[in-house]
Coordinates of C-alpha atoms in Angstrom, one line a residue:
X23 CA 0.0 0.0 0.0
X24 CA 0.8 3.6 0.2
X25 CA 2.5 3.5 3.6
X26 CA 4.8 0.6 2.5
X27 CA 5.7 2.5 -0.7
X28 CA 6.6 5.6 1.4
X29 CA 8.8 3.5 3.6
X30 CA 10.5 2.0 0.6
X31 CA 11.3 5.4 -0.8
X32 CA 9.0 6.4 -3.7
X33 CA 9.6 9.7 -5.4
X34 CA 7.4 12.8 -5.0
X35 CA 5.6 12.5 -8.4
X36 CA 4.7 8.9 -7.6
X37 CA 3.4 9.9 -4.2
X38 CA 1.3 12.7 -5.8
X39 CA -0.1 10.3 -8.4
X40 CA -1.0 7.7 -5.8
X41 CA -2.7 10.2 -3.6
X42 CA -4.7 11.5 -6.6
X43 CA -5.7 7.9 -7.5
X44 CA -6.9 7.4 -3.9
X45 CA -9.0 10.6 -4.0
X46 CA -10.4 9.5 -7.3
X47 CA -11.4 6.1 -5.9
X48 CA -13.2 7.9 -3.1
X49 CA -14.9 10.4 -5.5
X50 CA -16.1 7.6 -7.8
X51 CA -18.1 6.2 -4.9
X52 CA -20.0 9.4 -4.5
X53 CA -23.7 9.2 -5.6
X54 CA -24.7 10.8 -8.8
X55 CA -21.4 10.6 -10.5
X56 CA -21.6 8.9 -14.0
X57 CA -18.8 8.6 -16.5
X58 CA -19.3 10.7 -19.7
X59 CA -20.5 8.5 -22.5
X60 CA -20.7 11.0 -25.4
X61 CA -18.4 10.4 -28.3
X62 CA -17.0 14.0 -28.2
X63 CA -16.1 13.5 -24.6
X64 CA -14.4 10.2 -25.3
X65 CA -12.5 11.8 -28.2
X66 CA -11.4 14.7 -25.9
X67 CA -10.3 12.2 -23.3
X68 CA -8.4 10.2 -25.9
X69 CA -6.6 13.4 -26.9
X70 CA -5.8 14.3 -23.3
X71 CA -4.3 10.8 -22.7
X72 CA -2.2 11.0 -25.9
X73 CA -0.8 14.4 -24.9
X74 CA -0.1 13.0 -21.4
X75 CA 1.7 10.0 -22.8
X76 CA 3.8 12.1 -25.1
X77 CA 4.8 14.5 -22.3
X78 CA 5.8 11.6 -20.0
X79 CA 7.7 9.8 -22.8
X80 CA 9.5 13.0 -23.8
X81 CA 10.8 13.6 -20.3
X82 CA 9.9 11.0 -17.7
X83 CA 12.4 12.5 -15.2
X84 CA 10.6 15.8 -14.8
X85 CA 7.1 14.3 -14.5
X86 CA 4.9 16.3 -12.1
X87 CA 1.2 15.5 -12.0
X88 CA 0.2 19.1 -11.0
X89 CA 2.3 20.8 -13.7
X90 CA 1.3 18.3 -16.4
X91 CA -2.4 18.7 -15.6
X92 CA -2.0 22.5 -15.6
X93 CA -0.2 22.3 -19.0
X94 CA -3.0 20.2 -20.4
X95 CA -5.7 22.5 -19.0
X96 CA -7.3 20.2 -16.4
X97 CA -7.0 19.2 -12.8
X98 CA -4.7 16.5 -11.6
X99 CA -7.7 14.4 -10.5
X100 CA -9.3 14.7 -13.9
X101 CA -6.1 13.8 -15.7
X102 CA -5.4 10.8 -13.4
X103 CA -9.0 9.5 -13.6
X104 CA -9.3 9.9 -17.4
X105 CA -5.9 8.3 -18.0
X106 CA -6.7 5.3 -15.9
X107 CA -10.1 4.8 -17.4
X108 CA -8.8 5.2 -21.0
X109 CA -5.6 3.1 -20.7
X110 CA -6.4 0.7 -17.8
X111 CA -3.2 1.8 -16.1
X112 CA -2.2 4.7 -13.9
X113 CA 0.1 7.6 -14.8
X114 CA 2.7 6.3 -12.4
X115 CA 2.7 2.8 -13.9
X116 CA 2.9 4.3 -17.4
X117 CA 5.8 6.5 -16.3
X118 CA 7.6 3.6 -14.7
X119 CA 7.1 1.5 -17.9
X120 CA 8.7 4.3 -19.9
X121 CA 11.6 4.6 -17.5
X122 CA 12.1 0.8 -17.3
X123 CA 12.2 0.7 -21.1
X124 CA 14.9 3.4 -21.1
X125 CA 16.9 1.5 -18.5
X126 CA 16.7 -1.7 -20.6
X127 CA 17.8 0.3 -23.7
X128 CA 20.7 1.9 -21.9
X129 CA 21.9 -1.3 -20.2
X130 CA 21.8 -3.0 -23.6
X131 CA 23.9 -0.2 -25.0
X132 CA 26.5 -0.8 -22.3
X133 CA 25.5 1.8 -19.6
X134 CA 27.4 0.9 -16.4
X135 CA 26.7 3.8 -14.1
X136 CA 23.2 3.0 -12.7
X137 CA 23.3 5.8 -10.1
X138 CA 23.7 8.4 -12.9
X139 CA 21.1 6.7 -14.9
X140 CA 18.7 6.7 -12.0
X141 CA 19.2 10.4 -11.5
X142 CA 18.8 11.1 -15.2
X143 CA 15.5 9.2 -15.4
X144 CA 14.0 10.8 -12.3
X145 CA 14.3 7.9 -9.9
X146 CA 14.7 8.7 -6.2
X147 CA 17.9 6.7 -6.1
X148 CA 19.6 3.6 -7.4
X149 CA 17.5 1.3 -5.3
X150 CA 14.3 2.9 -6.5
X151 CA 15.5 2.2 -10.1
X152 CA 16.1 -1.5 -9.2
X153 CA 12.7 -1.9 -7.5
X154 CA 10.9 -0.4 -10.5
X155 CA 12.8 -2.6 -13.0
X156 CA 12.2 -5.7 -10.9
X157 CA 8.4 -4.9 -10.9
X158 CA 8.4 -4.2 -14.6
X159 CA 10.4 -7.2 -15.9
X160 CA 11.1 -9.4 -12.8
X161 CA 14.9 -8.8 -13.0
X162 CA 17.4 -6.4 -11.6
X163 CA 19.8 -4.5 -13.9
X164 CA 22.6 -6.9 -13.0
X165 CA 20.7 -9.8 -14.6
X166 CA 20.0 -7.7 -17.7
X167 CA 23.7 -6.9 -18.0
X168 CA 24.6 -10.6 -17.8
X169 CA 22.0 -11.5 -20.5
X170 CA 23.1 -8.7 -22.8
X171 CA 26.7 -9.6 -22.4
X172 CA 25.8 -13.2 -23.2
X173 CA 24.1 -11.9 -26.4
X174 CA 20.6 -13.1 -25.4
X175 CA 17.6 -11.3 -24.0
X176 CA 14.2 -13.0 -23.9
X177 CA 15.5 -15.6 -26.3
X178 CA 16.6 -13.1 -28.9
X179 CA 20.1 -12.5 -30.0
X180 CA 21.3 -8.9 -29.3
X181 CA 23.9 -6.9 -31.2
X182 CA 25.9 -4.6 -28.9
X183 CA 26.5 -2.1 -31.6
X184 CA 22.8 -1.8 -32.2
X185 CA 20.6 -2.5 -29.2
X186 CA 17.7 -4.9 -29.9
X187 CA 15.2 -2.4 -28.7
X188 CA 13.7 -4.8 -26.2
X189 CA 10.5 -3.3 -24.9
X190 CA 8.1 -4.0 -22.1
X191 CA 4.8 -5.6 -22.9

């Protein structure tokens, strides 16, 4: 839960997103609240989600829910709720997938300094990077390094001069 995540050392954007999700769950239980079903609303929500995805993918390290929502012209609660309903995942999970994919690509390219990589990608610290990567693919960076050095990742040959582009599902 949230308390365990705080003790484990999540970063501020992840805390903000989790709190917003919690408020959203409480608000959804309020009587009289129905999801918009009009096609124009769905289209607007789709555009909002696309813009949020693009912003996070462009710079996952600087993700700030409040700033992103303001840039997109909505509240953090609305952005969080619409993103989750549209994609089936939270903004935090999406951001972590983007960051985990970047870690995989960089380790495949021979990156050795994980502390620097953690700072560059907006992780709280090296151990936060390791926890997120384990959750995403079930392996720490050291296991990735061994697999890439051996020339195999998920059963596919890799080429050190041109990373395989292994991606998360």
